[in-house]
Amino acid sequence: MADERTSAEQQRLAARRATTGREELDLQRVSVEPETGVETLVLNMGPQHPSTHGVLRLVIEVDGEVIRRCEPVIGYLHTGIEKTCEHRTYHQVVPLIDRQDYLSPLNEEMGYVLAVERLLGVEPPKRAQYIRVLMAELSRIASHLVWLGTGALEVNVSAVFMYCFETRERILDLFERVSGARMFPRYFCVGGVMRDLPRGFLDEVLKFLEFFRRIHKDLHGIVTRNPIWVARNEGVAVITKEQCFAYGVTGPILRATGVEYDVRRAFPYSSYEEFDFEVPTQTAGDSYARYLVRMAEMEQSARIVEQAVEKLRGADGPVMVDDPRLRKPHPHKGFFVPPGEAYVTVESPRGEKGYYVVSDGSNKPLRVRMRSPSFAHIQILPLLVEGGYIADAIIAIGSVDPVLGDVDR
Amino acid sequence: MGNAEHVERAAQTIKARLPDAVVDDYTMKSGWRTLVVRKERLLDVLKLAKDELEFLAIYDITAADFLEHEPYFHVIYVLHSPTRLAKLVIKVKLEREQPVLPSATAIWPGANWFERELYDLFGIKFEGHPNLKRILMPDEWIGHPLRKDYPLTEEPVEFKGHVPKRLPSEVIPKQYE
């Protein structure tokens, strides 16, 4: 049995060599190039490694400290959410959606509920839309803070981690006030949001913003011109905008190459067109440029939150559409969605997140597809790390900011 | 959605240049123009869209299994034009018996992993793909989980002192209005 497996494996490797001219990376292999005498070694990095932000595995071929070749291996966190979604009613899917990109659940929920709303042809009331924007932007700040904290920890700028997580904890407290849960709020629902904001919530948000702006300034002071941070990030993991297009790369990585593309601006949803914000870009395309873009994005998110608070003070009214089917889904049926398909994309902190929902007229979706930005971004890792040092691979992974729950689904 | 003029122009150009390729043309409920093409002409349509109609980026390739209604997979390609800010969806209907499509990796290298995912979860084979192997499931897995005839494996959720008789997916069964 073992022999059969091995020979089948060898045949596959040979076929691969023939089609691509590229040999597949094979663990336990040390090879020596006869002409130059250069010895290369194939190493396994992950899936259990603190710098991989979850369970990402890289098989790398190194020549000394330099990475010759890299092959990402994913699937260690595959839970089959898409399959499960097909066996749940439309309103039962929302908590599942939370659990893929666990760092910014509200941006995820936004995409799904928008897709189902398009299928139903309903539009939530203005107040619900503003609440969604408010929560999604807070979620974006929280997600970027985790990226900065862990990214800084990896290059030993360790003070930043505690600053970031303390600030994020305050955002999670706000989520808890609204929905009762810190990590997986399940706050948005088809047709609006679960319940109105609690009393005094908007004042708390403003108080938080004041605190956040102070911390943001401190973070700039600690990190932006920090010699270690600059030396480790500048010129590392460079990508061009042509490569970004060819590989479907979006979000801060694309914006760091000089492309001003943001779904919130290009294809506005949930009343984003009423908000005044900038789309920060950089042109270098390296890890440091991505850092600057994300830092500026947090600032813009804070601006949007501020405007959302203003708008919410002036927009009283219901937070759900006036439709009894959606307001209280039937306990033994859920609600029915007319046949059709909808593809909706939203700007998640990592990039363009797409939801493709197909309905056949029943109470359960025929297909829920999550187009995750992290999946596309892991694919470009070989471009980012090949030719660089092993130590820079850590920076590259950090600057891509993958969430493995989002990659593997 | 987005630049409707460019999408309209692109759809008309594709229809004019490849008259035998497009079999249907409609707009999704989310406002995205969708062209249903014959699979023999798929690569021609994709090449035309990329080389001449400025759809430089591929953002998604995915599929849905319509087994309960017709023996077809619906495979969609989501194209994006960064210069015109427009989105176009190309759809192919593929027989479930012999699901084979030409690979788009030569047009966009980023199609690689999306096609591997479709191979893994739906069993759709892509001819000319450089490395068609499973990506999310283990290499030795049997079957393709997102096909409708692949059963969902689940067990009742146990609460303290009470095991429900029904499986989670049966608590609210699938039903039509």
XYZ file of C-alpha atoms in Angstrom:
586
model
C 0.000 0.000 0.000
C 2.757 2.383 1.014
C 4.669 1.547 -2.150
C 1.649 2.237 -4.332
C 1.168 5.588 -2.685
C 4.804 6.458 -3.170
C 4.882 5.514 -6.804
C 1.642 7.410 -7.466
C 3.190 10.380 -5.747
C 6.300 10.059 -7.869
C 4.229 9.899 -11.032
C 2.407 13.038 -10.023
C 5.669 14.828 -9.335
C 7.048 13.726 -12.700
C 3.905 14.918 -14.494
C 4.171 18.232 -12.713
C 7.814 18.593 -13.754
C 6.869 17.902 -17.340
C 4.081 20.509 -17.447
C 5.619 23.333 -15.454
C 9.336 22.745 -15.718
C 9.240 23.362 -11.981
C 9.888 20.665 -9.504
C 7.522 20.356 -6.590
C 9.035 20.979 -3.224
C 9.766 17.753 -1.487
C 10.448 17.638 2.243
C 13.604 15.916 3.526
C 15.478 16.963 0.443
C 18.917 18.439 0.335
C 20.167 19.095 -3.159
C 23.452 20.297 -4.519
C 23.786 22.121 -7.801
C 26.683 20.390 -9.565
C 28.109 23.468 -11.297
C 28.130 25.988 -8.480
C 28.239 23.630 -5.521
C 25.341 25.537 -3.918
C 23.477 23.408 -1.437
C 19.792 23.995 -0.894
C 17.560 22.618 1.806
C 13.805 22.243 1.963
C 12.333 23.432 5.234
C 8.881 23.280 6.737
C 7.547 26.398 8.433
C 4.329 26.048 10.367
C 1.461 25.235 10.651
C 2.171 25.649 14.358
C 4.212 28.799 14.404
C 3.384 32.021 16.247
C 4.275 34.228 13.302
C 1.875 32.560 10.882
C -1.197 34.213 12.439
C -3.019 30.918 12.719
C -2.299 27.668 10.971
C -0.530 28.613 7.768
C 2.189 26.294 6.540
C 4.979 27.312 4.189
C 7.305 24.813 2.552
C 10.418 26.752 1.655
C 13.620 25.902 -0.157
C 16.537 27.826 1.279
C 20.033 28.512 0.122
C 21.656 29.550 3.369
C 19.405 32.320 4.652
C 17.871 33.135 1.291
C 14.535 31.696 0.217
C 14.749 30.205 -3.262
C 11.236 28.879 -3.470
C 8.115 28.922 -1.346
C 4.886 26.998 -1.455
C 2.040 27.904 0.910
C -0.058 24.979 2.134
C -3.495 25.823 3.492
C -6.590 23.976 4.637
C -5.676 23.285 8.267
C -8.620 25.378 9.443
C -11.137 24.223 6.846
C -14.454 23.757 8.598
C -16.827 23.585 5.652
C -18.797 26.708 6.543
C -20.068 26.990 2.963
C -21.484 23.466 3.107
C -23.088 24.078 6.489
C -24.677 27.299 5.206
C -26.605 25.311 2.603
C -28.269 23.351 5.399
C -29.339 26.319 7.521
C -32.111 28.835 6.984
C -31.163 32.334 5.917
C -31.265 33.793 9.412
C -29.369 30.838 10.912
C -26.426 31.505 8.589
C -25.425 34.827 10.199
C -23.633 33.342 13.251
C -21.680 31.026 10.930
C -20.542 34.013 8.892
C -19.088 35.573 12.057
C -16.738 32.686 12.534
C -14.674 32.893 9.406
C -12.988 36.272 9.670
C -13.015 36.365 13.433
C -11.147 39.666 13.656
C -13.804 41.745 11.911
C -17.082 39.829 12.158
C -19.303 42.840 11.520
C -17.840 43.551 8.093
C -18.563 39.926 7.225
C -22.147 40.067 8.421
C -22.596 43.224 6.388
C -21.757 41.425 3.148
C -24.061 38.498 3.783
C -27.093 40.459 4.922
C -26.702 42.859 1.989
C -26.687 39.949 -0.447
C -29.868 38.446 1.040
C -31.505 41.869 1.125
C -30.808 42.300 -2.585
C -32.452 38.941 -3.234
C -35.476 39.953 -1.193
C -35.504 43.442 -2.660
C -35.712 45.176 0.721
C -33.751 48.162 1.922
C -33.180 48.638 5.658
C -34.158 51.992 7.199
C -31.557 54.769 7.290
C -30.944 54.450 11.003
C -30.049 50.779 10.602
C -27.687 51.624 7.751
C -25.856 54.215 9.841
C -25.608 51.806 12.768
C -24.106 49.243 10.414
C -21.537 51.738 9.163
C -20.671 52.725 12.736
C -20.155 49.130 13.827
C -18.304 48.076 10.681
C -15.801 50.912 11.038
C -15.210 50.157 14.714
C -14.641 46.584 13.620
C -12.113 47.752 11.030
C -10.174 49.699 13.665
C -10.163 46.653 15.968
C -8.876 44.420 13.188
C -6.097 46.797 12.152
C -5.044 47.109 15.802
C -4.565 43.350 16.027
C -2.514 43.434 12.834
C -0.301 46.227 14.172
C 0.132 44.686 17.606
C 1.112 41.249 16.382
C 3.157 42.652 13.497
C 5.172 44.817 15.863
C 5.649 41.927 18.266
C 7.272 39.965 15.449
C 9.999 42.560 15.006
C 10.397 42.927 18.761
C 8.735 46.319 19.114
C 6.821 44.819 21.990
C 5.328 47.859 23.738
C 2.962 48.353 20.822
C 1.177 45.072 21.441
C -0.245 46.122 24.791
C -1.312 49.544 23.501
C -3.152 47.917 20.602
C -4.861 45.220 22.589
C -5.990 47.588 25.304
C -7.592 49.800 22.675
C -9.147 46.853 20.899
C -10.551 45.600 24.183
C -12.464 48.861 24.514
C -13.992 48.315 21.082
C -14.971 44.791 22.054
C -16.614 46.226 25.185
C -18.676 48.454 22.906
C -19.693 45.406 20.854
C -20.664 43.654 24.065
C -22.835 46.581 25.109
C -24.678 46.438 21.800
C -25.005 42.732 21.169
C -24.028 40.854 24.312
C -20.950 39.233 22.767
C -17.409 40.481 22.293
C -16.067 38.413 19.428
C -19.070 37.069 17.528
C -21.737 39.728 17.896
C -24.359 38.428 15.426
C -25.780 41.923 15.484
C -26.810 42.516 11.865
C -29.762 40.635 10.525
C -31.544 40.525 7.221
C -33.553 43.738 7.077
C -31.701 45.788 9.677
C -30.020 45.202 13.012
C -31.144 43.056 15.939
C -31.991 45.919 18.287
C -31.429 49.611 18.663
C -28.317 50.983 20.349
C -28.434 51.041 24.176
C -28.936 54.364 25.948
C -25.800 56.493 26.182
C -23.948 54.360 23.636
C -23.099 57.190 21.267
C -21.442 59.151 24.078
C -19.344 56.110 24.889
C -18.304 55.858 21.272
C -17.186 59.487 21.285
C -15.285 58.899 24.509
C -13.598 55.931 22.909
C -12.679 57.984 19.829
C -10.966 60.543 22.002
C -8.979 57.763 23.650
C -8.245 56.090 20.325
C -6.901 59.270 18.754
C -4.496 59.727 21.630
C -3.276 56.131 21.316
C -3.043 56.430 17.541
C -0.758 59.420 17.954
C 1.344 57.498 20.478
C 1.579 54.542 18.112
C 2.819 56.813 15.355
C 5.393 58.127 17.814
C 6.565 54.659 18.832
C 6.513 52.933 15.472
C 6.585 55.163 12.397
C 10.148 56.409 12.712
C 11.398 53.579 14.897
C 14.751 52.565 13.341
C 14.140 48.817 13.836
C 10.660 49.011 12.344
C 11.801 51.039 9.337
C 14.851 48.868 8.683
C 12.828 45.670 8.841
C 9.900 46.904 6.730
C 11.228 49.252 4.096
C 11.791 47.599 0.736
C 10.604 44.216 2.015
C 7.945 42.098 0.281
C 7.440 44.435 -2.661
C 4.595 43.882 -5.111
C 3.514 45.880 -8.158
C 0.007 46.870 -9.114
C 0.080 44.719 -12.255
C 0.802 41.685 -10.088
C -2.006 42.739 -7.759
C -4.505 42.767 -10.631
C -3.322 39.460 -12.046
C -3.684 37.775 -8.668
C -6.912 39.428 -7.521
C -5.227 41.302 -4.683
C -7.319 44.048 -3.047
C -7.473 46.147 0.075
C -4.500 47.812 1.761
C -1.983 45.782 -0.270
C -3.408 47.113 -3.534
C -3.689 50.650 -2.163
C -0.044 50.523 -1.074
C 0.897 50.152 -4.746
C -0.759 53.433 -5.681
C -4.208 52.257 -6.783
C -7.021 54.224 -5.202
C -9.585 51.440 -5.127
C -11.906 51.052 -2.201
C -15.250 49.260 -2.492
C -16.825 51.772 -0.128
C -15.990 54.499 -2.624
C -16.264 52.647 -5.958
C -19.452 50.642 -5.279
C -20.979 52.282 -2.190
C -23.228 50.198 0.053
C -25.117 50.899 3.263
C -25.102 54.691 2.638
C -21.302 55.019 2.497
C -21.787 57.605 -0.259
C -23.069 60.048 2.384
C -19.840 59.906 4.368
C -16.814 62.067 3.838
C -13.572 60.103 3.952
C -10.337 59.707 2.057
C -8.873 56.577 0.516
C -5.240 56.623 1.656
C -2.676 55.331 -0.831
C 1.079 54.861 -1.027
C 3.200 54.044 -4.045
C 6.129 51.959 -2.784
C 4.231 48.659 -2.618
C 6.401 47.344 0.207
C 5.627 46.310 3.736
C 6.240 49.807 5.091
C 3.799 51.324 2.589
C 1.141 48.852 3.747
C 1.813 49.918 7.310
C 1.293 53.580 6.419
C -1.896 52.796 4.488
C -3.413 50.848 7.372
C -2.458 53.523 9.897
C -4.132 56.169 7.745
C -7.155 53.923 7.276
C -7.686 53.737 11.019
C -7.736 57.520 11.110
C -10.302 57.627 8.311
C -12.410 55.006 10.058
C -12.420 57.182 13.158
C -13.651 60.060 10.994
C -16.452 57.918 9.590
C -17.446 56.782 13.081
C -17.648 60.411 14.162
C -19.896 61.285 11.236
C -22.041 58.218 11.865
C -22.579 59.352 15.460
C -23.685 62.771 14.174
C -26.069 61.206 11.674
C -27.500 58.802 14.238
C -28.319 61.649 16.600
C -30.453 63.139 13.851
C -31.987 59.914 12.556
C -34.570 58.477 14.874
C -36.832 55.709 13.773
C -36.999 51.960 13.356
C -33.911 49.772 12.905
C -35.726 47.006 11.029
C -37.748 46.956 7.851
C -41.464 46.840 8.494
C -41.911 43.248 7.403
C -43.231 40.674 9.887
C -41.503 37.801 8.036
C -38.075 39.316 8.676
C -38.837 40.955 12.002
C -39.621 37.588 13.540
C -38.773 34.638 11.287
C -41.232 31.736 11.560
C -39.870 29.245 14.147
C -40.487 26.188 11.936
C -39.899 27.740 8.533
C -37.676 30.800 8.700
C -38.451 33.044 5.758
C -38.576 32.355 2.044
C -36.407 34.150 -0.481
C -37.448 34.459 -4.129
C -35.244 32.594 -6.636
C -32.250 34.438 -8.017
C -28.631 35.186 -7.356
C -26.793 38.115 -5.841
C -23.096 38.861 -5.683
C -22.249 41.613 -3.227
C -18.809 42.847 -2.271
C -17.865 44.889 0.754
C -14.600 46.372 1.924
C -13.361 44.242 4.795
C -10.178 45.305 6.637
C -8.253 42.808 4.515
C -9.693 43.674 1.118
C -12.666 43.038 -1.078
C -14.939 40.460 0.479
C -17.525 38.953 -1.837
C -20.729 37.117 -1.012
C -22.429 35.096 -3.717
C -25.813 33.911 -2.515
C -28.034 31.776 -4.741
C -31.646 31.117 -3.825
C -34.021 28.586 -5.333
C -37.106 29.951 -3.629
C -36.880 27.872 -0.467
C -36.015 28.850 3.083
C -32.395 27.712 2.786
C -29.767 29.111 0.425
C -28.718 26.913 -2.479
C -25.217 28.302 -2.260
C -23.365 30.773 -0.073
C -19.941 31.559 -1.450
C -17.502 33.699 0.480
C -14.843 35.246 -1.682
C -12.220 35.888 0.921
C -9.450 38.412 0.359
C -7.040 36.455 2.570
C -7.287 33.454 0.243
C -6.141 35.527 -2.720
C -3.446 37.185 -0.631
C -1.883 33.955 0.608
C -1.484 32.992 -3.037
C 0.948 35.883 -3.615
C 3.204 34.949 -0.694
C 5.737 33.206 -3.002
C 6.060 36.448 -4.984
C 6.714 38.354 -1.792
C 9.241 36.084 -0.114
C 11.215 34.397 -2.896
C 14.655 35.918 -3.133
C 14.491 37.411 0.351
C 15.723 36.282 3.746
C 13.828 33.853 5.973
C 13.482 36.590 8.575
C 11.754 38.779 5.994
C 9.200 36.069 5.317
C 7.842 36.740 8.802
C 7.441 40.406 7.896
C 5.795 39.491 4.606
C 3.184 37.290 6.270
C 2.509 39.963 8.865
C 2.117 42.700 6.267
C -0.342 40.617 4.230
C -2.449 40.281 7.394
C -4.156 36.973 6.649
C -6.850 35.538 8.871
C -6.704 31.810 8.446
C -10.344 31.322 9.330
C -11.068 33.494 6.319
C -8.594 31.637 4.087
C -9.820 28.134 4.828
C -13.468 28.768 5.701
C -23.550 49.423 -10.162
C -20.321 51.158 -10.968
C -19.622 52.184 -14.510
C -22.753 50.937 -16.270
C -21.741 52.463 -19.609
C -18.521 50.517 -19.801
C -20.228 47.281 -18.830
C -22.864 47.852 -21.519
C -20.167 48.584 -24.106
C -18.206 45.502 -23.067
C -21.269 43.270 -23.297
C -22.113 44.605 -26.762
C -18.517 44.179 -27.944
C -18.356 40.600 -26.751
C -21.663 39.825 -28.463
C -20.570 41.479 -31.698
C -17.126 39.938 -31.817
C -18.059 36.444 -30.656
C -21.671 36.069 -31.793
C -21.777 32.316 -31.213
C -20.354 32.516 -27.690
C -23.029 34.300 -25.682
C -26.202 32.316 -25.035
C -27.796 34.516 -22.396
C -27.422 37.963 -20.943
C -29.064 39.170 -17.753
C -28.480 41.293 -14.684
C -28.148 39.726 -11.247
C -30.345 40.956 -8.443
C -27.310 42.732 -7.043
C -27.043 44.738 -10.271
C -24.128 42.920 -11.903
C -24.268 42.213 -15.624
C -23.889 38.502 -16.325
C -23.090 36.924 -19.684
C -23.760 33.209 -20.004
C -21.317 31.768 -22.533
C -20.734 28.396 -24.133
C -17.831 26.589 -22.528
C -16.075 26.038 -25.869
C -15.716 29.811 -26.286
C -15.029 30.618 -22.624
C -11.321 31.333 -23.042
C -11.964 33.545 -26.075
C -14.431 35.634 -24.090
C -12.090 35.939 -21.115
C -9.152 36.891 -23.341
C -11.210 39.495 -25.169
C -12.407 40.953 -21.870
C -8.894 41.188 -20.518
C -6.945 42.307 -23.574
C -9.347 44.763 -25.148
C -12.046 45.651 -22.637
C -9.769 46.551 -19.707
C -10.979 43.823 -17.345
C -7.456 43.363 -16.043
C -8.230 41.726 -12.741
C -9.916 38.479 -11.827
C -11.553 38.609 -8.417
C -13.323 35.319 -8.136
C -14.092 32.018 -9.787
C -16.771 29.998 -8.107
C -19.592 27.583 -8.797
C -22.985 26.422 -7.592
C -24.441 22.940 -7.927
C -28.011 22.993 -9.280
C -28.569 19.248 -8.912
C -32.086 19.598 -7.463
C -33.226 21.621 -10.489
C -31.028 20.712 -13.460
C -27.927 18.519 -13.898
C -25.558 21.470 -14.225
C -22.901 23.343 -12.343
C -23.052 27.099 -12.812
C -19.491 28.396 -12.827
C -18.988 32.157 -12.609
C -15.945 34.311 -13.304
C -15.993 37.736 -11.661
C -13.936 40.214 -13.684
C -12.991 43.667 -12.505
C -11.791 46.663 -14.440
C -9.570 48.817 -12.232
C -9.372 51.571 -14.819
C -13.120 51.836 -15.469
C -14.334 50.661 -12.054
C -16.681 48.133 -13.550
C -17.559 44.529 -12.826
C -18.605 41.862 -15.279
C -19.642 38.288 -14.556
C -19.065 35.510 -17.071
C -21.065 32.382 -16.417
C -20.722 28.873 -17.848
C -23.217 26.057 -17.431
C -21.357 22.811 -17.092
C -22.765 19.268 -17.254
C -22.357 17.474 -13.946
C -21.352 14.234 -15.674
C -18.204 15.488 -17.392
C -17.199 18.681 -15.621
C -14.177 19.862 -17.586
C -13.250 23.466 -18.314
C -10.203 25.100 -19.884
C -7.933 26.721 -17.306
C -7.667 30.513 -17.132
C -4.258 30.420 -15.449
C -2.540 31.499 -18.675
C -4.641 34.683 -18.695
C -4.526 35.470 -14.991
C -2.002 33.576 -12.826
C -4.299 34.323 -9.880
C -6.891 31.919 -11.288
C -4.649 29.114 -10.055
C -5.936 28.763 -6.524
C -9.564 29.533 -7.368
C -9.512 26.678 -9.881
C -7.823 24.380 -7.424
C -10.572 25.179 -4.933
C -13.253 24.338 -7.496
C -11.481 21.087 -8.315
C -11.280 20.251 -4.632
C -14.826 21.107 -3.608
C -16.783 20.441 -6.832
C -14.566 18.053 -8.804
C -14.426 20.358 -11.814
C -11.293 19.588 -13.848
C -9.364 22.421 -15.468
C -7.404 21.457 -18.565
C -3.990 23.084 -18.759
C -3.807 23.892 -15.060
C -0.181 23.633 -13.880
C -0.863 22.109 -10.486
C -4.384 20.750 -10.170
C -4.534 19.174 -6.732
C -6.649 19.565 -3.631
C -6.190 22.757 -1.690
C -8.547 22.844 1.301
C -9.313 19.176 1.891
C -6.569 16.622 2.688
C -4.872 15.181 -0.425
C -6.237 11.680 0.124
C -9.859 12.791 0.606
C -12.513 10.958 -1.404
C -15.383 12.946 -2.913
C -16.071 16.619 -3.477
C -17.859 18.147 -0.492
C -19.763 21.031 -2.078
C -21.582 18.797 -4.544
C -25.221 18.444 -3.577
C -25.038 14.635 -3.590
C -22.239 14.695 -1.013
C -23.934 14.254 2.378
C -23.500 16.674 5.236
C -22.021 14.825 8.199
C -23.322 16.092 11.501
C -24.451 14.919 14.889
C -27.088 16.117 17.371
C -25.885 18.882 19.658
C -25.907 17.560 23.187
C -27.091 19.780 25.994
C -26.812 18.868 29.658
C -29.089 15.920 30.279
C -30.777 16.166 26.913
C -29.803 14.885 23.490
C -32.149 16.168 20.779
C -33.559 13.510 18.438
C -33.138 15.626 15.347
C -29.950 16.646 13.621
C -29.214 20.394 13.546
C -30.021 20.693 9.843
C -33.359 18.922 10.349
C -34.634 21.197 13.097
C -35.963 23.460 10.355
C -36.241 21.307 7.200
C -35.780 22.723 3.749
C -39.144 23.696 2.307
C -40.677 25.815 -0.392
C -43.324 28.460 0.053
